[in-house]
Short mmCIF file of C-alpha atoms and ligand atoms in Angstrom, two decimals:
data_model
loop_
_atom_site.label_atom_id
_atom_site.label_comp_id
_atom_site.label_asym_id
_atom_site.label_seq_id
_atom_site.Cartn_x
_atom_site.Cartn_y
_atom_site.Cartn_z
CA UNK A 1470 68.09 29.32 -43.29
CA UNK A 1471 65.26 30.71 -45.03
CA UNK A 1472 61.79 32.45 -44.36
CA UNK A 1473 59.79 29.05 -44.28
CA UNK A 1474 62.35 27.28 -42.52
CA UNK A 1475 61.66 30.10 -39.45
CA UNK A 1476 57.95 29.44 -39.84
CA UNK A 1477 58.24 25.75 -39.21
CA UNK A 1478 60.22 26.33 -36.59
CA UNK A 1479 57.65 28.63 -35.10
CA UNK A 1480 55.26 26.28 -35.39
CA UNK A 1481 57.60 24.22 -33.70
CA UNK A 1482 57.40 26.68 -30.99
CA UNK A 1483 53.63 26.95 -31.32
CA UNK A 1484 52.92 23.40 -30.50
CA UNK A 1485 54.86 23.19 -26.74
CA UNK A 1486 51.37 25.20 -25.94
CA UNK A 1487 49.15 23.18 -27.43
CA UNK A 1488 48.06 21.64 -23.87
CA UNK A 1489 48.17 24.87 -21.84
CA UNK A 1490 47.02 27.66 -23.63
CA UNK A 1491 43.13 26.07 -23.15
CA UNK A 1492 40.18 28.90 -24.57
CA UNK A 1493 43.13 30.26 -26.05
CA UNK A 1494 45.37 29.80 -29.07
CA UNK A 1495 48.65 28.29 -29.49
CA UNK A 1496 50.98 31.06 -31.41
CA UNK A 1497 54.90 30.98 -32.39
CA UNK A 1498 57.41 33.52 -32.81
CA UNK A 1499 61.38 33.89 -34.20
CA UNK A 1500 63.32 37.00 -34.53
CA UNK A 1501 66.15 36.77 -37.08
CA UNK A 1502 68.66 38.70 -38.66
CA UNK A 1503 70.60 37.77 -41.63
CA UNK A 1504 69.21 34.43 -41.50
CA UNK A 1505 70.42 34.07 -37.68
CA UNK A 1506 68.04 33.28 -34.86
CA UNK A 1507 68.21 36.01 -32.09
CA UNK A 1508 64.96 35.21 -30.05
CA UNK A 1509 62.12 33.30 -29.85
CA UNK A 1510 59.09 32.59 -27.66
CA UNK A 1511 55.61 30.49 -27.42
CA UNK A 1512 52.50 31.48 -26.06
CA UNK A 1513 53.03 29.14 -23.00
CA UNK A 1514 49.83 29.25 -20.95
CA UNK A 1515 46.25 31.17 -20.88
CA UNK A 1516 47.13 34.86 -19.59
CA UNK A 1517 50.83 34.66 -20.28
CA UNK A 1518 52.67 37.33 -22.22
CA UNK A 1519 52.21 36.56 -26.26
CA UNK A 1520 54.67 34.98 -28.38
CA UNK A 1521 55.74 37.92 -29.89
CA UNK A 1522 56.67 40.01 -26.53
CA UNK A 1523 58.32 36.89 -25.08
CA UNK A 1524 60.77 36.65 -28.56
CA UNK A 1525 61.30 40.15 -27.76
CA UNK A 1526 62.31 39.70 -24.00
CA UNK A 1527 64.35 37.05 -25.39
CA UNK A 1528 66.40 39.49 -27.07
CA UNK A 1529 66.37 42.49 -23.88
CA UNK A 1530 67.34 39.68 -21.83
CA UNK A 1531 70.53 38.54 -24.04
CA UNK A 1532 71.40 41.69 -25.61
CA UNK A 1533 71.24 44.48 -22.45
CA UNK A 1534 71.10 48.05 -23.13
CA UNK A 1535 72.03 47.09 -27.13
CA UNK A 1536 68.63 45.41 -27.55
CA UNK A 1537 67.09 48.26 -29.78
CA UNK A 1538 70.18 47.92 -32.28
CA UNK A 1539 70.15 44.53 -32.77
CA UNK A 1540 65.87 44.63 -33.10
CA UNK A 1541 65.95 47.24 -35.91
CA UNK A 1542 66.18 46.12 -39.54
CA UNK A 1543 65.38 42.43 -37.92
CA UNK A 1544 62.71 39.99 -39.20
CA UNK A 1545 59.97 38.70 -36.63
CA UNK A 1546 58.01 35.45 -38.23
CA UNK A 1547 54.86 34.52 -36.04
CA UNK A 1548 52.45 31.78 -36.94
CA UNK A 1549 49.45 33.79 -36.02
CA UNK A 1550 48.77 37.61 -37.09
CA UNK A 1551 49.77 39.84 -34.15
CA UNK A 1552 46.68 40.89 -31.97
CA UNK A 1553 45.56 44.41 -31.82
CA UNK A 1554 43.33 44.86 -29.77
CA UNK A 1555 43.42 44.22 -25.62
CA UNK A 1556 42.33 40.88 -24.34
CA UNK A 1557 44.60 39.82 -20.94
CA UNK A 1558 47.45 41.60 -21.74
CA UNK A 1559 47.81 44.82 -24.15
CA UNK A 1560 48.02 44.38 -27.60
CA UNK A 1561 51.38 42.94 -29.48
CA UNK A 1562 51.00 45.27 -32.36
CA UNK A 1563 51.75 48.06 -29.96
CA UNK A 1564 55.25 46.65 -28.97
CA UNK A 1565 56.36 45.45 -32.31
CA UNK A 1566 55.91 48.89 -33.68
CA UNK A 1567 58.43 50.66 -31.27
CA UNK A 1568 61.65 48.18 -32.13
CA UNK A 1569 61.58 48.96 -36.25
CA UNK A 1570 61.03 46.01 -37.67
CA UNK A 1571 62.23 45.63 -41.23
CA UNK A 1572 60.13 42.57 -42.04
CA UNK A 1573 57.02 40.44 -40.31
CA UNK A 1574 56.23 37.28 -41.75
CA UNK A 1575 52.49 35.77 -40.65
CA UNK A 1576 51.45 32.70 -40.81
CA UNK A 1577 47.83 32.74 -40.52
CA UNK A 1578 45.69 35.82 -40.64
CA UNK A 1579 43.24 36.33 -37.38
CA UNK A 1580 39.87 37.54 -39.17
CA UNK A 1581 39.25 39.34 -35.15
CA UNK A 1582 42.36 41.36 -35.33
CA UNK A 1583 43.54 44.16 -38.07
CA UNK A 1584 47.48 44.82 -37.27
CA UNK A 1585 48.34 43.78 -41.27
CA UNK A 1586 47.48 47.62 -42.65
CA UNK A 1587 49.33 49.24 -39.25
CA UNK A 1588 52.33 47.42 -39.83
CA UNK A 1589 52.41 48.51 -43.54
CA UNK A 1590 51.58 51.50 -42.75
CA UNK A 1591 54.71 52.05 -40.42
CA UNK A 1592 56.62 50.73 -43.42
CA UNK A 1593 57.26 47.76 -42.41
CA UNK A 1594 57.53 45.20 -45.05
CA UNK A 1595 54.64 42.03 -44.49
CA UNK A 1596 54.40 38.46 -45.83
CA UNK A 1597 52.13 36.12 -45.48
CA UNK A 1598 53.28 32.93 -45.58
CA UNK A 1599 50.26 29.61 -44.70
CA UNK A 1600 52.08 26.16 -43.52
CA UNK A 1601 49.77 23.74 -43.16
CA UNK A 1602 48.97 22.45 -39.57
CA UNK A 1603 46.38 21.44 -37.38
CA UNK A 1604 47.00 24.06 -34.77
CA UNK A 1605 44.50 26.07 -33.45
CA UNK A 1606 41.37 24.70 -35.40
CA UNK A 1607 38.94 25.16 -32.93
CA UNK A 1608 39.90 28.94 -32.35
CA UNK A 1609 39.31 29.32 -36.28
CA UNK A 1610 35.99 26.93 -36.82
CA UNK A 1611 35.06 29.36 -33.85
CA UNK A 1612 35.25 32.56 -35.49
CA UNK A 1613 34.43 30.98 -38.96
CA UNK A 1614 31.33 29.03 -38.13
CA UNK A 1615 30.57 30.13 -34.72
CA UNK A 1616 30.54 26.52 -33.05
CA UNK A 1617 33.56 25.09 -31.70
CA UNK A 1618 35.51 21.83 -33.19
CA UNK A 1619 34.29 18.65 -32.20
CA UNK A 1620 36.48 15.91 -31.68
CA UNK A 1621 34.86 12.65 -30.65
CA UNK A 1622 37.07 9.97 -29.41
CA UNK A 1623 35.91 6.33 -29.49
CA UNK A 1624 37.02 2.56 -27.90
CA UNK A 1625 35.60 -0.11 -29.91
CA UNK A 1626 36.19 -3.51 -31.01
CA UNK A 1627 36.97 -5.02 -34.69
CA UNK A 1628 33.28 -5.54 -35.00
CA UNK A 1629 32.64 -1.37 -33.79
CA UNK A 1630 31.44 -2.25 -30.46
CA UNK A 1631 31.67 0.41 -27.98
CA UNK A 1632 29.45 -0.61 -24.99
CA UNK A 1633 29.00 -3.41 -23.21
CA UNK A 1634 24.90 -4.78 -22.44
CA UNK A 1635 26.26 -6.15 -19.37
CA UNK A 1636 28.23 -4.14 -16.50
CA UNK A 1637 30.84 -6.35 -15.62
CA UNK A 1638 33.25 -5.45 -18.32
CA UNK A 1639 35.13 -2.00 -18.73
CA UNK A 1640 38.23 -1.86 -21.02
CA UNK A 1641 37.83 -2.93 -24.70
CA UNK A 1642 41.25 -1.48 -25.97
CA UNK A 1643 44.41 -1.35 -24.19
CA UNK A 1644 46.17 0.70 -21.42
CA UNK A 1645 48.60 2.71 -23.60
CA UNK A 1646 45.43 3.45 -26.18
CA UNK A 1647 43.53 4.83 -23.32
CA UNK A 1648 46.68 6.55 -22.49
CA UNK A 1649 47.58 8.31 -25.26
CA UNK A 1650 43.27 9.50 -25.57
CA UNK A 1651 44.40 11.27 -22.39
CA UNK A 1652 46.23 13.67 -24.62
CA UNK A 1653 42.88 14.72 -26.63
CA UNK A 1654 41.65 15.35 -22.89
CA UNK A 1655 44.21 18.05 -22.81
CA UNK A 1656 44.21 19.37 -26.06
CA UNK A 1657 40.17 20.19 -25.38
CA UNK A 1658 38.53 22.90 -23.67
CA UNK A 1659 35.42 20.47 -22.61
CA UNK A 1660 35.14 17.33 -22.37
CA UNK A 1661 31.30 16.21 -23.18
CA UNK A 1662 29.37 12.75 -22.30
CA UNK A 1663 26.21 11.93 -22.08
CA UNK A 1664 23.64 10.51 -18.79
CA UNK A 1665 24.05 6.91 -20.10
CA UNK A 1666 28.03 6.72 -19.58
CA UNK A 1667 28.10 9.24 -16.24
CA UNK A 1668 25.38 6.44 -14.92
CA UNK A 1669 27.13 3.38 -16.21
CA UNK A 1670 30.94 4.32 -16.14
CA UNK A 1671 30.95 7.24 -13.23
CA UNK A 1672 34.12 8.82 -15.29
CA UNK A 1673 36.54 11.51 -13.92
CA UNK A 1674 36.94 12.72 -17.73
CA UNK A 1675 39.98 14.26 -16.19
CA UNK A 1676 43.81 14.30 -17.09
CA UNK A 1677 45.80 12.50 -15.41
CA UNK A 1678 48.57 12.08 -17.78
CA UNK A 1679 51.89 12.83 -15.51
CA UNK A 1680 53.84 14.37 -17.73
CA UNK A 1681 50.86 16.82 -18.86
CA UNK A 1682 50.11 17.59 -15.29
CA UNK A 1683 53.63 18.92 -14.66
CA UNK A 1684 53.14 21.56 -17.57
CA UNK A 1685 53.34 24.70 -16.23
CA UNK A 1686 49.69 26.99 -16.75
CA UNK A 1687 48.07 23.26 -16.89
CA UNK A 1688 44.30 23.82 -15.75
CA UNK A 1689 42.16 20.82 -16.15
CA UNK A 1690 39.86 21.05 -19.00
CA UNK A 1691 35.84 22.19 -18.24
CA UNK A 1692 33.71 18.95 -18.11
CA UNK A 1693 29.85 18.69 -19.54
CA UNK A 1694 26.82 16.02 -19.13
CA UNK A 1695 23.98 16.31 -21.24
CA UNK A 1696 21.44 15.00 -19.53
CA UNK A 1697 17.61 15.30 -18.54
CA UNK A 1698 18.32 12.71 -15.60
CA UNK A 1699 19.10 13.87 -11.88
CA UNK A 1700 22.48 13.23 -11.02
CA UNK A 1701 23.96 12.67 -7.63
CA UNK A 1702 26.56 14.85 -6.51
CA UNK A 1703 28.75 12.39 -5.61
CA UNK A 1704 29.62 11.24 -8.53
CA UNK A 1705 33.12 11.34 -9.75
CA UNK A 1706 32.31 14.19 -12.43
CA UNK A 1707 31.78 16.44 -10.03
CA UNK A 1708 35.13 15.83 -8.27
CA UNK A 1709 38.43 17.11 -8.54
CA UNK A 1710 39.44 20.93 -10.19
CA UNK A 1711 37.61 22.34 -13.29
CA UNK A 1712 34.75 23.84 -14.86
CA UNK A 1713 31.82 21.64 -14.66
CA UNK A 1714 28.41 22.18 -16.55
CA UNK A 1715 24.87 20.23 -16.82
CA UNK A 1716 23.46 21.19 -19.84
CA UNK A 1717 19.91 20.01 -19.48
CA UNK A 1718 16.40 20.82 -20.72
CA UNK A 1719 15.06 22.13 -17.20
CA UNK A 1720 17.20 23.65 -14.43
CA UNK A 1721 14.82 23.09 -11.65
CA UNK A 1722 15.95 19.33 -11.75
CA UNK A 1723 19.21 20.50 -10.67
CA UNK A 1724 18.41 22.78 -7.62
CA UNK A 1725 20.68 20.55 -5.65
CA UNK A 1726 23.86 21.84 -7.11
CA UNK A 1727 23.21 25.13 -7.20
CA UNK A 1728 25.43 26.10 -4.21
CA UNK A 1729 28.42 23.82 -5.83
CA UNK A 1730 30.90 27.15 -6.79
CA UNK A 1731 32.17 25.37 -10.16
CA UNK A 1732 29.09 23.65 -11.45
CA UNK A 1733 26.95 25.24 -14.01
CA UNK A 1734 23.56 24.59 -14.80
CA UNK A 1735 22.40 25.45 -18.31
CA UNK A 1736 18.97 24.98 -20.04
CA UNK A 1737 19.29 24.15 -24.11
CA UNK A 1738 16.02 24.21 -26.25
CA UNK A 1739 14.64 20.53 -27.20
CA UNK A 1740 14.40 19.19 -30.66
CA UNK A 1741 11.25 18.24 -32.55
CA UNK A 1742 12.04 14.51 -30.53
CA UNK A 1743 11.61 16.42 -26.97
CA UNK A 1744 15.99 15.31 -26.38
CA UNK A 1745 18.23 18.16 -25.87
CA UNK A 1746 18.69 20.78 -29.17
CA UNK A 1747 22.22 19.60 -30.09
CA UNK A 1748 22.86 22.74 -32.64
CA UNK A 1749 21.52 24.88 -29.63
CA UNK A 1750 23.59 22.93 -27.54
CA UNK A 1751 27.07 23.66 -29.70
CA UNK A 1752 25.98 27.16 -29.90
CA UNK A 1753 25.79 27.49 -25.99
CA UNK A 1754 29.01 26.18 -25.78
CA UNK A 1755 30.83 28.50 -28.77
CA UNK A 1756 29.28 31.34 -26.31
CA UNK A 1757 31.36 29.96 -23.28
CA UNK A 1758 34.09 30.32 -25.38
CA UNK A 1759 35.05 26.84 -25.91
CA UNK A 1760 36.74 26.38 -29.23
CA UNK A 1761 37.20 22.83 -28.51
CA UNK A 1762 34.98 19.98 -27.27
CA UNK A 1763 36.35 16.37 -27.16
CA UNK A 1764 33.17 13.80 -26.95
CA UNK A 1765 33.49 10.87 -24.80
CA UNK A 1766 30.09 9.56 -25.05
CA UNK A 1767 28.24 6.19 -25.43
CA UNK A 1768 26.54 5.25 -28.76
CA UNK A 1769 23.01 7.19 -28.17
CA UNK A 1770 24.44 11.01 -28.19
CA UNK A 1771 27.23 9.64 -30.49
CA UNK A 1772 24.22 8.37 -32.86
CA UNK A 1773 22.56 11.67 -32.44
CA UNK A 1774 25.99 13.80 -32.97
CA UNK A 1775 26.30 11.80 -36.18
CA UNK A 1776 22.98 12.04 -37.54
CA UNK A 1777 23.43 15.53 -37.36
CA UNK A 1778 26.65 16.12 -38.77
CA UNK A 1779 28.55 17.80 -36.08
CA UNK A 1780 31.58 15.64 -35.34
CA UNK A 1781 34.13 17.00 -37.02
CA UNK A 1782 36.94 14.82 -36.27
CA UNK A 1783 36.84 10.90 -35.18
CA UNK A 1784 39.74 9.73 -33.13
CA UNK A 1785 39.16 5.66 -33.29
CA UNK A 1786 40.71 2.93 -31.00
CA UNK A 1787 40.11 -0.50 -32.39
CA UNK A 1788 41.43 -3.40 -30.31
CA UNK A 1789 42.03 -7.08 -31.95
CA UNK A 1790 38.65 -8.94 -30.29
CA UNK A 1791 35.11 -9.55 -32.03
CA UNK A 1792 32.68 -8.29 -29.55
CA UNK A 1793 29.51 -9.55 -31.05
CA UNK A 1794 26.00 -9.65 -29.43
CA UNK A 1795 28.17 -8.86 -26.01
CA UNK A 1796 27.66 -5.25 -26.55
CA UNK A 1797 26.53 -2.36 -28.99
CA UNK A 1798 27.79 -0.54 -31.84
CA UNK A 1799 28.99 2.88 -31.83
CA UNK A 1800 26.88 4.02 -34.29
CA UNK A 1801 23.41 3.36 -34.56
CA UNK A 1802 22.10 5.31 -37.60
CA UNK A 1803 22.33 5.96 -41.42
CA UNK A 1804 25.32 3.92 -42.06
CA UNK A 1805 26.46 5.95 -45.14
CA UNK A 1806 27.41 8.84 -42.11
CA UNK A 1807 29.59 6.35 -40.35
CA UNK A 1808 33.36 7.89 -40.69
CA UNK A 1809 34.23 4.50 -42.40
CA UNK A 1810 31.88 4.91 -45.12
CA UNK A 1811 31.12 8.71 -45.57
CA UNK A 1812 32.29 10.55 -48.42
CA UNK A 1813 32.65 13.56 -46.35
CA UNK A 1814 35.68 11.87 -44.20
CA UNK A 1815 38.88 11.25 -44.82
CA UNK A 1816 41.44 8.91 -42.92
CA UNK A 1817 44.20 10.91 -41.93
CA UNK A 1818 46.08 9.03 -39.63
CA UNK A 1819 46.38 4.87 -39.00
CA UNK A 1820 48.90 3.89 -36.67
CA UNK A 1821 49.00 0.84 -34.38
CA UNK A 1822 49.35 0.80 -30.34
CA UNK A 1823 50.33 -2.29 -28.87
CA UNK A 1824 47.40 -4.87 -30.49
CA UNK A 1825 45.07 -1.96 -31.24
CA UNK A 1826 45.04 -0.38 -33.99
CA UNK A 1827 44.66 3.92 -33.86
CA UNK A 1828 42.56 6.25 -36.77
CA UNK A 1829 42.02 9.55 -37.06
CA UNK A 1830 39.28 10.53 -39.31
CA UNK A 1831 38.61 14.17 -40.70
CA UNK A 1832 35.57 16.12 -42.05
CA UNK A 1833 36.93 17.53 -45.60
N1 NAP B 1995 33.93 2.74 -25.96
C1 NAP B 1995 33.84 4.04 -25.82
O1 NAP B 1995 34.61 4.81 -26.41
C2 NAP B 1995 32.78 4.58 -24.89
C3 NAP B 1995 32.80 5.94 -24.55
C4 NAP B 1995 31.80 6.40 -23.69
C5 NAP B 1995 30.84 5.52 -23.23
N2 NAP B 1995 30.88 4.22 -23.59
C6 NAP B 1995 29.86 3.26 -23.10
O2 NAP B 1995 28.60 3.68 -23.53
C7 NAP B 1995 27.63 3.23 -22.60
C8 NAP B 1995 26.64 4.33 -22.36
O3 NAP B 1995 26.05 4.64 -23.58
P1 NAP B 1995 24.65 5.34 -23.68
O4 NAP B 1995 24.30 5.34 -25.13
O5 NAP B 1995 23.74 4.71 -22.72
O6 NAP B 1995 24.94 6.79 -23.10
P2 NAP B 1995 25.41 8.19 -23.69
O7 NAP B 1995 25.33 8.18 -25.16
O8 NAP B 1995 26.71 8.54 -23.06
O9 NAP B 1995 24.28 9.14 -23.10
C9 NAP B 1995 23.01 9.08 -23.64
C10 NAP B 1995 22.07 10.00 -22.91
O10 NAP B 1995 22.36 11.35 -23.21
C11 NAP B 1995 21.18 12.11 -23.02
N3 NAP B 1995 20.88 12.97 -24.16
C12 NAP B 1995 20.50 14.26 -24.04
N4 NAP B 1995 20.27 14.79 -25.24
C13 NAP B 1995 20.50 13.84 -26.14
C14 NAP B 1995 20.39 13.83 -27.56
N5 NAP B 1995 20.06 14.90 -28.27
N6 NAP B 1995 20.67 12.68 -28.18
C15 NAP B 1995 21.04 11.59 -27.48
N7 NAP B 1995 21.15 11.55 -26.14
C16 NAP B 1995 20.87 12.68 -25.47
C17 NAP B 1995 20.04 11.13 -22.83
O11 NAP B 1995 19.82 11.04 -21.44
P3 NAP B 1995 18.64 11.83 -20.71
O12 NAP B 1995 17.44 11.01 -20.92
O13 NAP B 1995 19.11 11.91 -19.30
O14 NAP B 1995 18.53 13.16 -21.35
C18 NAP B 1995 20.63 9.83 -23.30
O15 NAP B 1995 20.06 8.71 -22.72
C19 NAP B 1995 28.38 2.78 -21.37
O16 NAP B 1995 28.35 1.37 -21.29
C20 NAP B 1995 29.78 3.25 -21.60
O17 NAP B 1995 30.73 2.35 -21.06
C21 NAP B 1995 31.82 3.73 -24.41
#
């Protein structure tokens, strides 16, 4: 095996997190020795011990009292620079130093932490070696741009119909579409709609994905309106575990909730068109912490999030049926912004499900 083939598998690693590790990031590690795996661990759920200490409990665990022989002169590969400072637990950099290491191998640097010069410094030899993947994005648009990744994750027809004028229809694309959007759910920190779906759809914006659910660490993702309309508290938003937030334009509306332990009510700045500040809005949110926001609206904030350029990845359901002058588009703006005809998106992804057809559209 060689040094890249460890760092894919660490990715490999990596990714089982990718659901649990919510506000935090999802990290990979392999210890090897003459191009033998000894240990490995993941970053498994917010708070847990790091990658990197649960690779090396790997190797305590299997090897006994001979686990500081078989550690020194060994290789540790991580997909995400070591941390070195304290956050829930102590810092990694502190543990890897005590076992000499003859080589670490990084995958991606972590502009908030500094352990590349210490680990030189100890004479250990470092590499940095950049696969690229989609993990972690949010954590790094964070910390590069200060506002977190937006994903925004839409059900329309062939004709880009999203809503229906009438309420007596729901569903435009099918149950294993809507299924597998449950797994964006889980890969967000917050899911974010607007008044106009909470009042027409009364969503959970939940997971409720079995399989996700039995992860251990699962927490259900923090769940936000944006809205300038009171809102009942009986409404299925409020229910169930999880964060929720109102982020509105005048908390007094809201008095009525402000007993409710996990609601939060928080006042943005309005635009120049007296709606909610939407850059003020993101940059509330970066400083919760959220890294990433998945947007489930309807096509007014959609419109608006477009406009402004802040979606920065489309995840599109389209199911086989013409819609027409049943219902309205999903966009309702400049058309040259629209994912399918803006220069500054590219179509990663197009797969089918069942009838539907499934595209995922990046900002490049
Ligand atoms: N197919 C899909 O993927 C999908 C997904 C979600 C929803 N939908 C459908 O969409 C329909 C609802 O759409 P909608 O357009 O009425 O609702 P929406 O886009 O979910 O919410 C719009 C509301 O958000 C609030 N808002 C606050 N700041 C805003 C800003 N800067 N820009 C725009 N809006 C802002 C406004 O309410 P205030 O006046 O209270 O501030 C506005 O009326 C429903 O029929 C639902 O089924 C479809």
């Amino acid at each position: 095996m060689t040094d890249s083939s460890f760092m894919l598998e660490a990715l490999e690693l990596a990714k089982k997190g990718q659901f649990t590790v919510q506000n935090g990031v999802c990290v990979g590690c392999i210890i090897s020795k003459d191009k033998e795996i000894l240990g490995q661990g993941w970053y498994e759920y917010y708070g847990a011990p790091h990658a990197e200490i649960r690779a090396i409990e790997s190797i305590k665990e299997k090897y006994k009292e001979n686990f500081k022989e078989v550690l020194s002169g060994s290789t540790l590969t991580v997909t995400l620079e070591p941390c070195s400072t304290f956050g829930k637990t102590p810092p990694c950099l502190d543990e890897i130093l005590k076992y000499n290491f003859k080589k670490v191998i990084i995958g991606a640097l972590d502009p908030s932490q500094s352990s590349v010069e210490k680990l030189k410094s100890a004479g250990i030899e470092v590499l940095l070696e950049e696969v690229p993947n989609d993990l972690n994005k949010g954590f790094f648009n964070s910390l590069l741009h200060k506002r977190p990744y937006v994903r925004a994750k839409i059900a329309m027809s062939e004709d880009q119909k999203t809503s229906f004028i009438k309420n007596d229809q729901q569903w435009i694309t099918c149950k294993e579409s809507r299924e597998d959007g449950q797994k964006y759910r889980a890969l967000s920190d917050l899911i974010l709609t607007g008044s106009g779906t909470i009042e027409r759809d009364d969503p959970f914006l939940n997971v409720r994905d079995e399989e996700i659910l039995k992860l251990k660490g699962f927490q259900q993702p923090a769940r936000g309106i944006i809205t300038s309309s009171k809102l009942e508290t009986s409404l299925n938003f409020f229910s169930g575990q999880g964060k929720k937030y109102i982020f509105c334009k005048d908390q007094n509306i809201f008095k009525n909730f402000q007993k409710e332990e996990e609601v939060s009510i928080l006042e943005i700045k309005n635009n120049d068109d007296n709606k909610i500040d939407l850059k003020e809005l993101l940059k509330k949110i970066h400083s919760l912490k959220v890294n990433d926001i998945l947007l489930e609206s309807g096509p007014t904030l959609t419109t608006s999030f477009i406009n402004q350029d802040l979606i920065d990845e489309f995840i599109i359901y389209i199911a086989p049926k013409m819609l027409s002058n049943t219902a309205l588009s999903f966009f309702d703006g400049d058309q040259s912004k629209s994912p399918f005809n803006s220069k500054q998106f590219q179509l990663i992804e197009e797969s089918k499900i069942k009838d539907d057809k499934k595209l995922i559209f990046k900002r490049i």
